[in-house]
mmCIF file of N, CA and C in Angstrom:
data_model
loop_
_atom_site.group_PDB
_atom_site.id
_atom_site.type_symbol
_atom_site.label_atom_id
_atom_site.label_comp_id
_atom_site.label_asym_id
_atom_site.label_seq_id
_atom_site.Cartn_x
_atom_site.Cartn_y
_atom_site.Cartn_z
ATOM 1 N N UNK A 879 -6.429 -19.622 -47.369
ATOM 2 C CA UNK A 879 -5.826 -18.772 -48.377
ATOM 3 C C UNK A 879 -6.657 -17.504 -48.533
ATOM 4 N N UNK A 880 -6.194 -16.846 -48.552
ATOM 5 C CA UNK A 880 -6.674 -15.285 -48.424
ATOM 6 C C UNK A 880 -7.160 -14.749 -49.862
ATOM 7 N N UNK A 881 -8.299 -14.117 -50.169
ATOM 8 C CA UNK A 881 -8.592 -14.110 -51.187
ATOM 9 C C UNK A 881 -7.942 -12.400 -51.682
ATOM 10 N N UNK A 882 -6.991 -11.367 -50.915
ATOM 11 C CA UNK A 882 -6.456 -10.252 -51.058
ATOM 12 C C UNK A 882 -5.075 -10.638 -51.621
ATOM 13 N N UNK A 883 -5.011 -9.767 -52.532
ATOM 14 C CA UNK A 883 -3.749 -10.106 -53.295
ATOM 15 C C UNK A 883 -2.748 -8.244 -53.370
ATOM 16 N N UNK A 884 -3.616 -7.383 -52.822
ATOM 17 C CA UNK A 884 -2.762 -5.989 -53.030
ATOM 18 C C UNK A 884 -3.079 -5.639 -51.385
ATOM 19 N N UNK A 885 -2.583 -4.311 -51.071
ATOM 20 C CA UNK A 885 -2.827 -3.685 -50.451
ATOM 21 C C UNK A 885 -2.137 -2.571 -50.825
ATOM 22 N N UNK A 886 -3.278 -1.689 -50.754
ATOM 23 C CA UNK A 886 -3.847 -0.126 -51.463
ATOM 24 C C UNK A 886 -2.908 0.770 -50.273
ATOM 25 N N UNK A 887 -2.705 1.784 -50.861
ATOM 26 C CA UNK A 887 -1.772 3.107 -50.100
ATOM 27 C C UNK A 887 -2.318 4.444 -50.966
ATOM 28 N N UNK A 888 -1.990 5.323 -50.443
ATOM 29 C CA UNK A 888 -2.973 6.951 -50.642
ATOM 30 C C UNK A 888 -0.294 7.343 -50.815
ATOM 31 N N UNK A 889 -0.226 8.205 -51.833
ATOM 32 C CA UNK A 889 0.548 8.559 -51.760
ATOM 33 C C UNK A 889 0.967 9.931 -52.681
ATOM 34 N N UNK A 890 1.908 10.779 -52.580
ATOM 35 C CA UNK A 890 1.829 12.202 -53.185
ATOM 36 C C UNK A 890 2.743 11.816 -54.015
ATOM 37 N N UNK A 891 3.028 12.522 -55.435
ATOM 38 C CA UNK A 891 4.234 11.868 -56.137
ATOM 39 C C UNK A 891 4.029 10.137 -56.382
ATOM 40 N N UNK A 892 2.353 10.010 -56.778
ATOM 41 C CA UNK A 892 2.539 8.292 -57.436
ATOM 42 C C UNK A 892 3.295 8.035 -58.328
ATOM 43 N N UNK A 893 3.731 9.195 -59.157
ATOM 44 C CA UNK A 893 4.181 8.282 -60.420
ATOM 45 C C UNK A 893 5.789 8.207 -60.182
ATOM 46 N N UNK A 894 6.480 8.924 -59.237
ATOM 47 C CA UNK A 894 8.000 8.897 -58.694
ATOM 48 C C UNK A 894 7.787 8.017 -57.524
ATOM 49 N N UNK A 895 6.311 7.515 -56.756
ATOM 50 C CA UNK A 895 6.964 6.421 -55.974
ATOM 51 C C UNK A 895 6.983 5.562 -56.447
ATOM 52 N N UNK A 896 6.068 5.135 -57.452
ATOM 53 C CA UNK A 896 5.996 3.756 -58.557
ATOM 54 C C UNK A 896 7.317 3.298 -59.067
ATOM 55 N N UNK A 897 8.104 4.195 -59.424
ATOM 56 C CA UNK A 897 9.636 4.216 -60.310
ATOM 57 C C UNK A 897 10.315 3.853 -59.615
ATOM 58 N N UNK A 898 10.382 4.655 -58.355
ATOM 59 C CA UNK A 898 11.848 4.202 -57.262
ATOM 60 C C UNK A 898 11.644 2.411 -57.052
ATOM 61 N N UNK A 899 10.095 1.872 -56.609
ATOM 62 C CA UNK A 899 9.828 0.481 -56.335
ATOM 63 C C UNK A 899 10.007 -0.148 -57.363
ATOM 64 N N UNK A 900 9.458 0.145 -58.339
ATOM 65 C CA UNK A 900 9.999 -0.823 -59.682
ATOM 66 C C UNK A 900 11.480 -0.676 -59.616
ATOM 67 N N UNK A 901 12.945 0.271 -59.627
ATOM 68 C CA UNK A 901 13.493 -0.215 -59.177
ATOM 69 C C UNK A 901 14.121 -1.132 -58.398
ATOM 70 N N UNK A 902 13.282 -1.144 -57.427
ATOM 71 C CA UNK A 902 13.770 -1.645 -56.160
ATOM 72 C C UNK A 902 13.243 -3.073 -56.744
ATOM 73 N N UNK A 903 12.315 -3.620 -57.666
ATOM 74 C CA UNK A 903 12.183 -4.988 -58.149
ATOM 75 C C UNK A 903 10.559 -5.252 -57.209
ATOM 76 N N UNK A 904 9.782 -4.358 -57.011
ATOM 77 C CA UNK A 904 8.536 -4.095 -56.085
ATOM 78 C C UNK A 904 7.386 -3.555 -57.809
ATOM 79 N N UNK A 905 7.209 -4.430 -58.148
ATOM 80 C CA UNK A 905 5.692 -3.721 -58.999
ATOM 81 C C UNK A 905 4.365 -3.250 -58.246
ATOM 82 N N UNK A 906 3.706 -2.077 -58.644
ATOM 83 C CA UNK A 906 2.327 -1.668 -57.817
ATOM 84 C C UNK A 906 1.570 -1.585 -59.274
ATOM 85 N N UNK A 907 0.586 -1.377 -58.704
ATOM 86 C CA UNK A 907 -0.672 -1.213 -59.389
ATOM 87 C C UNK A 907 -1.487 -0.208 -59.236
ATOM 88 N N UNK A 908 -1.972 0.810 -60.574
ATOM 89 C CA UNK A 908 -3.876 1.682 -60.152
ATOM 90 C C UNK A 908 -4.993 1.082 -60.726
ATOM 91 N N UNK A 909 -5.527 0.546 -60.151
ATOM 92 C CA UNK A 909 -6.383 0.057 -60.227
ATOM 93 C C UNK A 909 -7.615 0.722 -60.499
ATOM 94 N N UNK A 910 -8.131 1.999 -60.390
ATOM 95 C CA UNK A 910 -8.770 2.680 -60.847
ATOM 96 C C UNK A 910 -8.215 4.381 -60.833
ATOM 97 N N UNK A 911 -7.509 4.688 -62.150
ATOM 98 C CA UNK A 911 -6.852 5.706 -62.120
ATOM 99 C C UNK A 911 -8.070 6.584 -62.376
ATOM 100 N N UNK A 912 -9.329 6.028 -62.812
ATOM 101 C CA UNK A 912 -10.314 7.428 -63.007
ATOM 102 C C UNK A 912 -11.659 7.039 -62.436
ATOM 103 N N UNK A 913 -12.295 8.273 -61.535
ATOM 104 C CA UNK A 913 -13.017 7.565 -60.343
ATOM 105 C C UNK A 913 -14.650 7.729 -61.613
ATOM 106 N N UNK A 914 -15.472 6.274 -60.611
ATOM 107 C CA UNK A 914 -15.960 6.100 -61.434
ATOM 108 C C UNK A 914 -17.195 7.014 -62.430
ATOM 109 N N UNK A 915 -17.430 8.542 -61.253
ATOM 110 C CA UNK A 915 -18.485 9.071 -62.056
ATOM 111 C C UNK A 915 -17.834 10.102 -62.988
ATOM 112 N N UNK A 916 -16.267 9.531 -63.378
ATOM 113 C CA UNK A 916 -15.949 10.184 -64.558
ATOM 114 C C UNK A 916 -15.781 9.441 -65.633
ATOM 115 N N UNK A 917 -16.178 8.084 -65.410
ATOM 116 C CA UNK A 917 -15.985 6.996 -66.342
ATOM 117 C C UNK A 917 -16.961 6.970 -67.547
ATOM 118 N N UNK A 918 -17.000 6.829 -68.591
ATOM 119 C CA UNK A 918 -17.750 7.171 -69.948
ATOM 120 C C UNK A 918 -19.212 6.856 -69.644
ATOM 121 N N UNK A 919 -19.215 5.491 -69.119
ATOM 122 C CA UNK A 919 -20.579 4.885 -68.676
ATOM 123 C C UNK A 919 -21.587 6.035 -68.012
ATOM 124 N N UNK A 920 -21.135 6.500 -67.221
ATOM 125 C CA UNK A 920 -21.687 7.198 -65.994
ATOM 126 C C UNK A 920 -21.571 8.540 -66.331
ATOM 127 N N UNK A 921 -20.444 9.530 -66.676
ATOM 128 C CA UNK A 921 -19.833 10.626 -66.850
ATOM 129 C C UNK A 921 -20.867 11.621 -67.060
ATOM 130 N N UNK A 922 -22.283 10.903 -68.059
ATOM 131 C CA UNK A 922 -23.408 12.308 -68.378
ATOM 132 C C UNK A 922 -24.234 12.144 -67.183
ATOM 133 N N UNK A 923 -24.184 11.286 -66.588
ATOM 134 C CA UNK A 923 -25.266 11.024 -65.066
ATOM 135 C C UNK A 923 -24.398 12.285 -63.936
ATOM 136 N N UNK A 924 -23.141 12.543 -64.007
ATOM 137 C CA UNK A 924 -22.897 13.429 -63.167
ATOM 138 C C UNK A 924 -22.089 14.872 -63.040
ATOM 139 N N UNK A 925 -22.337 15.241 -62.305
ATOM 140 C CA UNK A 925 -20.990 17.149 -62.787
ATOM 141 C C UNK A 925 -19.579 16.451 -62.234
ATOM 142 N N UNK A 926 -19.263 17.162 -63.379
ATOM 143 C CA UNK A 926 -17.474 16.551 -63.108
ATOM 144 C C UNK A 926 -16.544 17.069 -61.541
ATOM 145 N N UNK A 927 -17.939 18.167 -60.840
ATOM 146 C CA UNK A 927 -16.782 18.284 -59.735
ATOM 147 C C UNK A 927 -18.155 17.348 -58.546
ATOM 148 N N UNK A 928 -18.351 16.440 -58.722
ATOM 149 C CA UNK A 928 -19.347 15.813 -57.884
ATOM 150 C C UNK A 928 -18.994 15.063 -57.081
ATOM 151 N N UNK A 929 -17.773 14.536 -56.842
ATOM 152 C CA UNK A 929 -17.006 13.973 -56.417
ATOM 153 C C UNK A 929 -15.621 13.943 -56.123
ATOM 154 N N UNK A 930 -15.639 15.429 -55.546
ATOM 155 C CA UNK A 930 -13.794 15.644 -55.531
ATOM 156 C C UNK A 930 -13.080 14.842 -54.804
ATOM 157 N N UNK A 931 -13.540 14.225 -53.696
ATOM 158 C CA UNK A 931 -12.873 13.212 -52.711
ATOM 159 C C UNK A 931 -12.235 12.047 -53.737
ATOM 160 N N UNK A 932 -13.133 11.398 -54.311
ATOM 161 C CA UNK A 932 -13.129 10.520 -55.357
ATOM 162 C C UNK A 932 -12.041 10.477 -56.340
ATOM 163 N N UNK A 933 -12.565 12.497 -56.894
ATOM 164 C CA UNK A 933 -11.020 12.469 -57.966
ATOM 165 C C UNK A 933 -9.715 12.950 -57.260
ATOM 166 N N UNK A 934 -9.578 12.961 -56.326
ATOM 167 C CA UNK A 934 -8.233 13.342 -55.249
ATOM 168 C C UNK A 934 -8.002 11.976 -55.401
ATOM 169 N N UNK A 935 -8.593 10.843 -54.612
ATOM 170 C CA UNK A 935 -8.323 9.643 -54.431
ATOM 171 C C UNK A 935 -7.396 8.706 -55.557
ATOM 172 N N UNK A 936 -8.438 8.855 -56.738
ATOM 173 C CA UNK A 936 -7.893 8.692 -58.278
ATOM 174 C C UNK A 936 -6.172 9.319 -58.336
ATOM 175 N N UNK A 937 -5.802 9.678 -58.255
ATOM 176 C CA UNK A 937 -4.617 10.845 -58.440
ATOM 177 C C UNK A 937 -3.487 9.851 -57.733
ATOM 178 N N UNK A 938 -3.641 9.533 -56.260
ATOM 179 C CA UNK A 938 -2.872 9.366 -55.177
ATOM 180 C C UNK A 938 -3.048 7.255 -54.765
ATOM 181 N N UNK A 939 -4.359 6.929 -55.126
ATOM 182 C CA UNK A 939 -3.879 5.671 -55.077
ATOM 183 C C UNK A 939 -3.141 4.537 -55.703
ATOM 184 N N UNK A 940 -2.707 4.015 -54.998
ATOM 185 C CA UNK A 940 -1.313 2.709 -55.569
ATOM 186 C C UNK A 940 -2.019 1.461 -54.550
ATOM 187 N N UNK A 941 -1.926 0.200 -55.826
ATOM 188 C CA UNK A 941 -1.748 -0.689 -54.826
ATOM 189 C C UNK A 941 -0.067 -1.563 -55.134
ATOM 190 N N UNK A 942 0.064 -2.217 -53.346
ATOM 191 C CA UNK A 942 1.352 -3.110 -53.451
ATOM 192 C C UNK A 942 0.935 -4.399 -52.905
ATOM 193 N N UNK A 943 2.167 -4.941 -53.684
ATOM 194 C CA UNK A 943 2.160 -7.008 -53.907
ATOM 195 C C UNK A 943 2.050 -7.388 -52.089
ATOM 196 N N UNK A 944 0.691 -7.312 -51.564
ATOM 197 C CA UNK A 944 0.590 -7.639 -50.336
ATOM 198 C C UNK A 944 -0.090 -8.780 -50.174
ATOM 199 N N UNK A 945 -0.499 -9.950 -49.535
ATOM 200 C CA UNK A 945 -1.570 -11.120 -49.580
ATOM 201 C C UNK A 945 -0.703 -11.391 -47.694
ATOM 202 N N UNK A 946 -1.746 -12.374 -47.455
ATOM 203 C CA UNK A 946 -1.793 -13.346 -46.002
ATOM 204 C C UNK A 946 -0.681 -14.331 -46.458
ATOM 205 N N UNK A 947 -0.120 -14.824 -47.262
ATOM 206 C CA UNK A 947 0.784 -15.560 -47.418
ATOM 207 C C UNK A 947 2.388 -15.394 -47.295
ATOM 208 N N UNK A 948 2.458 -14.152 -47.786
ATOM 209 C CA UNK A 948 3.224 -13.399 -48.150
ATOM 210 C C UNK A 948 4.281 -13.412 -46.844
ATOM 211 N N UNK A 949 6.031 -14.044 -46.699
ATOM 212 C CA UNK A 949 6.628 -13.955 -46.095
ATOM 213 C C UNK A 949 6.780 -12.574 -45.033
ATOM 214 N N UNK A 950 6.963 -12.875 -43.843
ATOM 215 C CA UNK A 950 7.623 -11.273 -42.816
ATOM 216 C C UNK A 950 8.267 -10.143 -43.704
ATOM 217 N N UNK A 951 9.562 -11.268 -43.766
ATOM 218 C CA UNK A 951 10.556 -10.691 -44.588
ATOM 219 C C UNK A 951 10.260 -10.354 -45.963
ATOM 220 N N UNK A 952 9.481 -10.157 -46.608
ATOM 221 C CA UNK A 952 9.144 -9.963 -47.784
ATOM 222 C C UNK A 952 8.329 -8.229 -47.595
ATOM 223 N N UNK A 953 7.525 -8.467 -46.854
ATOM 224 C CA UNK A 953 6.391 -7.647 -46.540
ATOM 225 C C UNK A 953 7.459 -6.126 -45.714
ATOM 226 N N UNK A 954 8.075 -6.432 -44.825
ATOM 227 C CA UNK A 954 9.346 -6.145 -44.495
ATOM 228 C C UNK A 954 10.164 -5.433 -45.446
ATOM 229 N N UNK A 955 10.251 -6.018 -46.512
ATOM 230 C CA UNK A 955 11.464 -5.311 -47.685
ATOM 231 C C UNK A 955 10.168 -4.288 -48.300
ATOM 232 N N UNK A 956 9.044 -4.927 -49.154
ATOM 233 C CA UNK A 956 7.951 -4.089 -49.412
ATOM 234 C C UNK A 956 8.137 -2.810 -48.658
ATOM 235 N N UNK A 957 8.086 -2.477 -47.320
ATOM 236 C CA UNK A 957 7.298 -1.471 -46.579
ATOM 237 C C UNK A 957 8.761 -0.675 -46.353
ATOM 238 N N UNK A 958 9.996 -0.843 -46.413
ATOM 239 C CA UNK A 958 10.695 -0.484 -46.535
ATOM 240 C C UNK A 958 11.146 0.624 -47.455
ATOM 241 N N UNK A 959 10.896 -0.289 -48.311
ATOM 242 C CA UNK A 959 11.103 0.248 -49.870
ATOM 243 C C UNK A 959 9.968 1.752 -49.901
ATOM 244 N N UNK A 960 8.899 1.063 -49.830
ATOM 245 C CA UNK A 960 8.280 2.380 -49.853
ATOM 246 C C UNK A 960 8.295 3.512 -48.813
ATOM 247 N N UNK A 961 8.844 3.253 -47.787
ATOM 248 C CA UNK A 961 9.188 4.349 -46.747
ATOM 249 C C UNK A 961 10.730 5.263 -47.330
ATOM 250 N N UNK A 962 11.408 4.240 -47.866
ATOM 251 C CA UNK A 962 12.696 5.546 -48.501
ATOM 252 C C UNK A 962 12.175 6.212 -49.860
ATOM 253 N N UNK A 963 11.118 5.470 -50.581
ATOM 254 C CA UNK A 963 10.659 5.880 -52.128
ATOM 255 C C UNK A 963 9.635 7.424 -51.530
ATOM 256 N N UNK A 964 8.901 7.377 -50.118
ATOM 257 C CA UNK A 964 8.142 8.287 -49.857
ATOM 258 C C UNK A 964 8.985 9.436 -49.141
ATOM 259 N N UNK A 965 9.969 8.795 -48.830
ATOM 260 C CA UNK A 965 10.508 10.119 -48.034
ATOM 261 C C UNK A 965 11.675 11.025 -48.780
ATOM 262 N N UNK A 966 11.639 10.438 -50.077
ATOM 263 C CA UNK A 966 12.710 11.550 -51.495
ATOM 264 C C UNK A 966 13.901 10.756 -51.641
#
């Protein structure tokens, strides 16, 4: 049993591809919408542009309902879904 339960995607328009999949009956996840050396903990330890890769990343990642268990056909409809949600 596989201890991965998402698999992460980089995408433009997260918050209109999120919508079309929740349509489609596909929930995702951000898992860290704010990268961490902007996080309160850390935030006076660094300059807010210290990490632009980081806060680009923040912006654009999604994860989807992916695991080793997870039917063809399932994974299949998943990757689907998000190929018509990415392409408008």
């Amino acid at each position: 049993n596989s201890m991965f339960a998402q698999y992460t995607v980089f995408v433009g328009g997260r918050e209109t591809v999120q919508g079309k999949l929740k349509s489609a009956g596909i929930p995702t996840a951000v898992h860290y919408p704010i990268p961490l050396t902007m996080q309160p903990a850390y935030a006076h330890l660094c300059r807010p542009d210290s990490t632009p890769n980081a806060a680009e990343a923040a912006k654009r990642v999604m994860s989807l309902p992916m695991h080793a268990d997870l039917p063809a056909e399932e994974v299949e409809r998943i990757a689907s879904a998000l190929g018509r949600a990415i392409s408008g």
